[in-house]
Amino acid sequence: MERLDERAGVDEQVRRILRERAESLAQAESEEHAVETRGLLLFRLGEETYAVGVESVREIVNGFSVTRIPCVPAHVLGVINVRGEIVSVIDLAAVLNVGSSAGRSREEEEGSGIIVRSEDVTAMLVVDEIGDIIDVPMASVEPPLSALDRAHAEMVSGTVYQNGQLVAIVNLARILQPIGEAA
Amino acid sequence: MVDFDRSAFIHKFQEEAAEYLQRLNEGVITLEGDPKNRELIDQMLRDAHTLKGSSRMVGLLEISDIAHRLEDIMVKVRDGEMAYDPSMSDAFFEALDAIVFLKDNAGKDIAGQLDVPALLDRLAAVAGGSHEEEPPGDATAVPSPEAHAEPQPTNPAPGSPATTAPEPPPAAAAEEPQPAPAAPAERAAGTDQQHVEEKLQARVQQTVRIRTEQVDRLLNLVSEVVISQIKAEQHARDLRGAQALATDLYQAWRRVSAAIAFEQQSGLAAVSDDLAIIDEMVGELRTRMTQMLKEYSEEVSRASTVVGDLQEHSMAIRMLPVSTVFNAFPRAVRDLARQFKKEVDLIIEGGDTELDKKVLEEINDPLIHIMRNAVDHGIEPLQRRRELGKPEKGTIRLAARQEGDHIVIEISDDGAGIDPAAVKAAAVRKGYITESEAKSMSDREATYLIFEAGFSTSPIITEISGRGVGMDVVREFIVDKLKGSLDVESRPGEGTTFRLTIPLTLAIIRALLVRVSGQLFAIPTASIEETLRIDPAEVIKAEGREVIRRQRRTIPLVHLRDVLGLPVDEDTEPGKLPVVTIGFSGHRMGFLVDAFVGEQQIVIKTLGSHLKHVDNVAGVTILGAGEVVPILNVPDLMANARRMTGRSSGRTHVKPEKEQGPRTVLICEDSFTTRELERSIFEAAGYVVQTATDGAAGLTKLREGLKVDAVVTDVQMPNMTGFELTRAIKSDDALKEIPVIIVTSLEREEEKAEGIEAGADAYITKSVFNQDTLLDTVERLIR
């Protein structure tokens, strides 16, 4: 009853404005619900473009020097010192079997690296060039191409079209599996 | 009162009192549940008495008075004049907290923060409790003669409850320099709340509980600071170099400018202004550099002291007495003794030696293994001890002590000792060493064979026992995880002593830095026996391996780069070869490196969250310049090096493999399917396989001169069973060295016993049979 009284007291114009605003807000909200997006960090590896989910990216490193560690799998280049923290360095090109121009020389200072983390593993992926961060609709992420060979497919969690290019999202859960855990 | 400097003594008192207070606090709790504990009552009385005396000595009279009242109460409890009642605990705790507060604030002006007289009254009330008619005078309250000797202040404290607080302070307080005369009435009103606050305050000051992760994180940061400090010291040295350069420049310039001044007339006047400026600048540069160097060096050396202290103190945070682990052992040893039907006394020494918490956590298991070993194999059965004229009860001594930056833990028993001959025989039988190696091996070396992986003097290998999981685990823990060393000393008939030497802390160790294939590696110094530079001519090539002779012992040599799988570095200079010899549980091995770089303290870090375990690498360290250096894992290195130099598969060396040729096994099995299955398993593993359809046929083949490295036999076969075959082989001098592996579906204990009795080396039941078990067992026996 009180409310009705109040409403009666409100100026007609004000009410219209309020209604319009409420409608537009509701619309915006429903749009947000409809299009869930995912942030991706793009990077170049050889001739191809790949991506990692931004939620897994901790930092980007430009210029580093890798300490080789003997007796590790070939795709582990070694470790680096990030402000006192030891982070292992993964040769993503070797993991994905991509012919990367930089090759082994990437052990040296010039390379770019993306420090990524999963629940309990942190490592750096060596890439040829860091690209943009993009938001893509969740719905546009497709499963990995069936044409990929199995070993490769395992390393990719999905693909997405970006500027007419097919971008593979690397499967960090797989790539960041700890090495040498109680074999 | 003669005024002498009490501060030093007060500090001592504070330390001492902390201990008594801790014990009294614990005592109150225990007494609550066990109010008639005479021993405890006596101890609490002593503690209160000591507190009273020593606080008086350093002039903390308030503490003395409070302790005095506690003593009064305890005397009455002791003499049975009153029973300890849990309701008294509050007063006790209040008193103890007050002492803590007074002690911690000794020498500070805390007048008015604590109402000591009121507290004394309350304590007097407690002491008066059931005997209100007795005035709590000195004569009854302090019966100990010592107390009489002291000038006791008389305490005419009324035996009435706290309502009397507003009365003038008692004589004891009046004697104090600061009798705190602040409005007593007001104070009484706020007493309760005030005391609660004081209590809280006192608690907070004494200890803080911290999660270990937080301490670890702190230590991690401290090690970063240490590294920065090392860097700063390096910078100071660099700066010194730059300063020397500036001085040289200055002097050179002086000479040049003198020459120029001399040549002034020759037209250089045009630039003379500039020359003057340069002259000034060079001088200024030198002065500034010198000044900067001086200040920086001082700063660095000051910081260096602070960082050293910081490191030491933060490490100390994580130190705990070994008794936290040792205290569980009397019970464990008693249980073990019962289990093995023996009687054993355990003597523990040095329980207060402190060790890093992390180390303590790791040390429990190895100690239990050694204890178990001592009770099982060391201490003889009662009967035997009686025969030997030893006391029936065996003794195990567990002692810890600190030696420099290491902790030494010794476990000794007065048992039978390790019989080198028995160990050698078992080692030869199991194929760890050859007969001739056994002959040339000293007793001391032989003793170390017990640490060999899979070693056991147990007569047979089965799925569950005799695989020798035990002492090798101990070795792994001590050497691999704790970066320590493990020694064993044994006198037959007198006993065995295991000596564990463990670094005080896991975070920092000394290490030798070496260069291999252009890269630096750190080797924990604890494992290094010596570093040598040998003449290439000293290297003896024998049976395709390289060895050197040192002190009448032969040491196998390997290139560290081969063990680590690194490429050859072309830049190595010809000349003497740097060799690191590592001693590891009785074995020695020489590792050739490209260069020695130096020895230093290093901070150990893990390989990060991604690389959980890497063969040969225990972790990394960060050097002053920020350079990351892998720390090598000595047990892995030794295992891999031993594999390479020889006796086993030796894939990396071509020669030994060729000489030995493929191994041959004889399979005796009547079932065609099983026979062919086993054949395919062995052939796939590179063996040459001979078969026989029953025991008799197999024995005939062997007697006819068939050379085999092992016999794998079924039990139930026509003509001759596997047991009979085994017995025949083991009783034939020409054949008895051949290992016999029984593979059978029989798995009752009696059958296993029969297998042992027949002399079989291994017994594998078909129900758990798989190719890995089979191959693994055979390889173990014939290497």
Coordinates of N, CA, C and O in Angstrom, one line a residue, chain A residues 65-73 75-76 78-90 120-123 175-182, chain B residues 220 224 231 516-519 521 563-567 605-617 619-622 626-630 632:
Chain A
S65 N 68.5 -16.7 -19.4 CA 69.6 -17.7 -19.7 C 69.3 -19.0 -19.0 O 69.1 -19.1 -17.8
V66 N 69.3 -20.0 -19.8 CA 68.8 -21.3 -19.3 C 70.0 -22.1 -18.8 O 71.1 -22.1 -19.4
T67 N 69.9 -22.8 -17.6 CA 70.9 -23.7 -17.2 C 70.5 -25.1 -17.6 O 69.4 -25.5 -17.2
R68 N 71.3 -25.7 -18.3 CA 71.0 -27.1 -18.8 C 71.0 -28.0 -17.5 O 71.8 -27.9 -16.7
I69 N 70.1 -28.9 -17.5 CA 70.1 -30.0 -16.4 C 70.3 -31.3 -17.1 O 69.5 -31.6 -18.1
P70 N 71.3 -32.1 -16.8 CA 71.5 -33.4 -17.4 C 70.4 -34.3 -17.1 O 69.7 -34.2 -16.1
C71 N 70.2 -35.4 -17.9 CA 69.3 -36.5 -17.6 C 67.9 -36.1 -17.5 O 67.1 -36.6 -16.7
V72 N 67.4 -35.1 -18.3 CA 66.0 -34.7 -18.4 C 65.5 -35.0 -19.8 O 66.3 -35.1 -20.7
P73 N 64.2 -35.2 -20.0 CA 63.7 -35.4 -21.3 C 64.1 -34.3 -22.3 O 64.3 -33.1 -21.8
H75 N 62.7 -32.4 -24.3 CA 61.9 -31.2 -24.5 C 62.1 -30.2 -23.3 O 61.5 -29.1 -23.3
V76 N 62.8 -30.7 -22.2 CA 63.1 -29.8 -21.1 C 64.5 -29.2 -21.4 O 65.5 -29.9 -21.3
G78 N 66.0 -27.0 -19.6 CA 66.8 -26.7 -18.4 C 65.9 -25.9 -17.4 O 64.7 -26.0 -17.4
V79 N 66.6 -25.1 -16.6 CA 65.9 -24.3 -15.6 C 66.4 -22.8 -15.7 O 67.5 -22.6 -16.2
I80 N 65.5 -21.9 -15.2 CA 65.9 -20.5 -15.1 C 65.6 -20.1 -13.7 O 64.9 -20.7 -13.0
N81 N 66.3 -19.0 -13.3 CA 66.1 -18.4 -12.0 C 65.2 -17.2 -12.1 O 65.6 -16.2 -12.7
V82 N 64.0 -17.3 -11.6 CA 63.1 -16.1 -11.7 C 63.0 -15.6 -10.2 O 62.3 -16.1 -9.4
R83 N 63.8 -14.5 -10.0 CA 63.8 -13.9 -8.7 C 63.9 -15.0 -7.6 O 63.2 -15.0 -6.6
G84 N 64.9 -15.9 -7.7 CA 65.1 -16.8 -6.7 C 64.3 -18.1 -6.8 O 64.6 -19.1 -6.1
E85 N 63.3 -18.1 -7.6 CA 62.5 -19.3 -7.8 C 63.0 -20.0 -9.1 O 63.3 -19.4 -10.1
I86 N 63.1 -21.4 -8.9 CA 63.6 -22.2 -10.0 C 62.4 -22.6 -10.9 O 61.5 -23.2 -10.3
V87 N 62.5 -22.3 -12.1 CA 61.4 -22.6 -13.1 C 62.0 -23.4 -14.2 O 63.0 -23.0 -14.8
S88 N 61.4 -24.5 -14.5 CA 61.9 -25.3 -15.7 C 61.4 -24.7 -17.0 O 60.4 -24.1 -17.1
V89 N 62.2 -25.0 -18.0 CA 62.0 -24.3 -19.3 C 61.6 -25.4 -20.3 O 62.4 -26.4 -20.5
I90 N 60.5 -25.3 -20.9 CA 60.0 -26.3 -21.8 C 60.1 -25.8 -23.3 O 59.7 -24.7 -23.6
D120 N 49.6 -27.1 -9.5 CA 50.8 -27.1 -8.7 C 52.1 -27.1 -9.4 O 53.2 -27.4 -8.8
V121 N 52.1 -26.9 -10.7 CA 53.3 -26.9 -11.5 C 53.5 -25.5 -12.2 O 52.5 -25.0 -12.8
T122 N 54.7 -25.0 -12.1 CA 55.0 -23.7 -12.8 C 56.1 -24.0 -13.8 O 57.1 -24.7 -13.4
A123 N 56.0 -23.6 -15.0 CA 57.1 -23.8 -15.9 C 57.1 -22.7 -17.0 O 56.1 -22.0 -17.1
I175 N 50.9 -30.7 -20.7 CA 52.2 -30.3 -20.9 C 52.9 -30.0 -19.5 O 54.1 -30.3 -19.3
L176 N 52.1 -29.6 -18.5 CA 52.7 -29.3 -17.2 C 52.7 -30.5 -16.3 O 52.8 -30.4 -15.1
Q177 N 52.6 -31.7 -16.8 CA 52.6 -32.9 -16.0 C 54.0 -33.0 -15.4 O 55.0 -32.9 -16.1
P178 N 54.1 -33.2 -14.0 CA 55.4 -33.3 -13.4 C 56.3 -34.4 -14.0 O 55.7 -35.4 -14.4
I179 N 57.6 -34.2 -14.0 CA 58.5 -35.2 -14.6 C 59.2 -35.9 -13.4 O 59.6 -35.3 -12.5
G180 N 59.2 -37.3 -13.6 CA 60.0 -38.1 -12.6 C 59.3 -38.2 -11.3 O 59.9 -38.5 -10.3
E181 N 57.9 -38.1 -11.3 CA 57.2 -38.3 -10.0 C 57.1 -39.8 -9.8 O 56.6 -40.5 -10.6
A182 N 57.6 -40.2 -8.6 CA 57.7 -41.6 -8.2 C 57.3 -42.6 -9.3 O 56.1 -43.1 -9.3
Chain B
N220 N 63.4 -19.2 2.9 CA 63.6 -19.1 1.5 C 64.1 -17.6 1.2 O 65.0 -17.4 0.4
E224 N 67.6 -15.9 -0.1 CA 67.8 -14.9 -1.2 C 68.6 -13.7 -0.7 O 69.4 -13.2 -1.5
K231 N 76.4 -11.3 -3.7 CA 76.6 -10.5 -4.9 C 77.1 -9.1 -4.5 O 78.0 -8.6 -5.2
V516 N 82.4 -29.4 -16.1 CA 82.3 -30.5 -17.0 C 81.6 -30.0 -18.3 O 80.5 -29.4 -18.2
S517 N 82.2 -30.3 -19.4 CA 81.6 -29.9 -20.7 C 81.2 -28.4 -20.7 O 80.1 -28.1 -21.1
G518 N 82.0 -27.6 -20.1 CA 81.7 -26.2 -20.1 C 80.6 -25.7 -19.2 O 80.2 -24.6 -19.2
Q519 N 80.2 -26.6 -18.3 CA 79.1 -26.3 -17.4 C 79.5 -26.5 -16.0 O 80.3 -27.5 -15.7
F521 N 79.0 -27.7 -12.1 CA 78.2 -28.7 -11.2 C 78.7 -28.6 -9.8 O 79.9 -28.4 -9.6
V563 N 78.7 -40.1 -17.4 CA 77.7 -40.5 -16.5 C 76.5 -39.5 -16.7 O 75.3 -39.9 -16.7
L564 N 76.8 -38.3 -16.9 CA 75.7 -37.3 -17.1 C 75.2 -37.2 -18.5 O 74.3 -36.4 -18.8
G565 N 75.9 -37.9 -19.4 CA 75.5 -37.9 -20.8 C 75.7 -36.5 -21.5 O 74.9 -36.0 -22.3
L566 N 76.8 -35.9 -21.2 CA 77.1 -34.6 -21.8 C 78.2 -34.8 -22.9 O 78.9 -35.8 -22.9
P567 N 78.2 -33.8 -23.8 CA 79.2 -33.9 -24.9 C 80.6 -33.7 -24.4 O 80.8 -33.1 -23.4
K605 N 68.4 -25.6 -3.5 CA 67.0 -25.4 -3.9 C 66.6 -26.6 -4.7 O 67.4 -27.3 -5.3
T606 N 65.3 -26.8 -4.7 CA 64.8 -27.9 -5.5 C 64.8 -27.5 -7.0 O 65.0 -26.3 -7.4
L607 N 64.5 -28.5 -7.9 CA 64.5 -28.2 -9.3 C 63.2 -27.5 -9.7 O 62.9 -27.4 -10.9
G608 N 62.4 -27.1 -8.8 CA 61.1 -26.5 -9.1 C 60.0 -27.5 -9.1 O 60.1 -28.7 -8.9
S609 N 58.8 -27.0 -9.4 CA 57.6 -27.8 -9.3 C 57.4 -28.8 -10.4 O 56.6 -29.7 -10.3
H610 N 58.1 -28.5 -11.5 CA 57.9 -29.3 -12.7 C 58.7 -30.6 -12.7 O 58.3 -31.7 -13.0
L611 N 60.0 -30.4 -12.4 CA 60.9 -31.5 -12.4 C 61.0 -32.1 -11.0 O 61.7 -31.6 -10.1
K612 N 60.2 -33.2 -10.8 CA 60.1 -33.7 -9.4 C 61.3 -34.6 -9.1 O 61.8 -34.5 -8.0
H613 N 61.7 -35.4 -10.0 CA 62.9 -36.2 -9.8 C 63.7 -36.3 -11.1 O 63.1 -36.7 -12.1
V614 N 65.0 -36.0 -11.0 CA 65.8 -36.1 -12.2 C 67.0 -37.0 -11.8 O 67.6 -36.8 -10.7
D615 N 67.3 -38.0 -12.6 CA 68.4 -38.9 -12.3 C 69.7 -38.0 -12.2 O 69.9 -37.1 -13.0
N616 N 70.5 -38.4 -11.2 CA 71.8 -37.7 -11.0 C 71.8 -36.3 -10.5 O 72.8 -35.7 -10.2
V617 N 70.6 -35.7 -10.4 CA 70.6 -34.3 -10.0 C 69.7 -34.2 -8.8 O 68.6 -34.5 -8.8
G619 N 69.3 -31.2 -7.0 CA 68.7 -29.9 -6.9 C 69.6 -28.9 -7.6 O 70.5 -29.3 -8.4
V620 N 69.4 -27.6 -7.3 CA 70.3 -26.6 -7.9 C 70.6 -25.6 -6.8 O 70.0 -25.6 -5.7
T621 N 71.6 -24.8 -7.1 CA 71.9 -23.7 -6.2 C 72.1 -22.5 -7.1 O 72.3 -22.6 -8.3
I622 N 72.0 -21.3 -6.5 CA 72.2 -20.1 -7.2 C 73.5 -19.4 -6.7 O 73.6 -19.1 -5.5
G626 N 74.0 -15.0 -9.8 CA 72.7 -15.3 -10.2 C 72.7 -16.6 -11.1 O 71.7 -17.1 -11.5
E627 N 73.9 -17.2 -11.3 CA 74.1 -18.3 -12.1 C 73.5 -19.6 -11.4 O 73.7 -19.8 -10.2
V628 N 72.7 -20.3 -12.1 CA 72.1 -21.6 -11.6 C 73.0 -22.7 -11.8 O 73.5 -22.9 -12.9
V629 N 73.3 -23.5 -10.8 CA 74.2 -24.6 -10.9 C 73.6 -25.9 -10.4 O 73.1 -25.9 -9.2
P630 N 73.5 -27.0 -11.2 CA 72.9 -28.2 -10.7 C 73.8 -28.8 -9.6 O 75.0 -28.8 -9.7
L632 N 74.8 -32.3 -7.8 CA 74.7 -33.7 -8.3 C 74.3 -34.6 -7.1 O 74.5 -34.3 -5.9

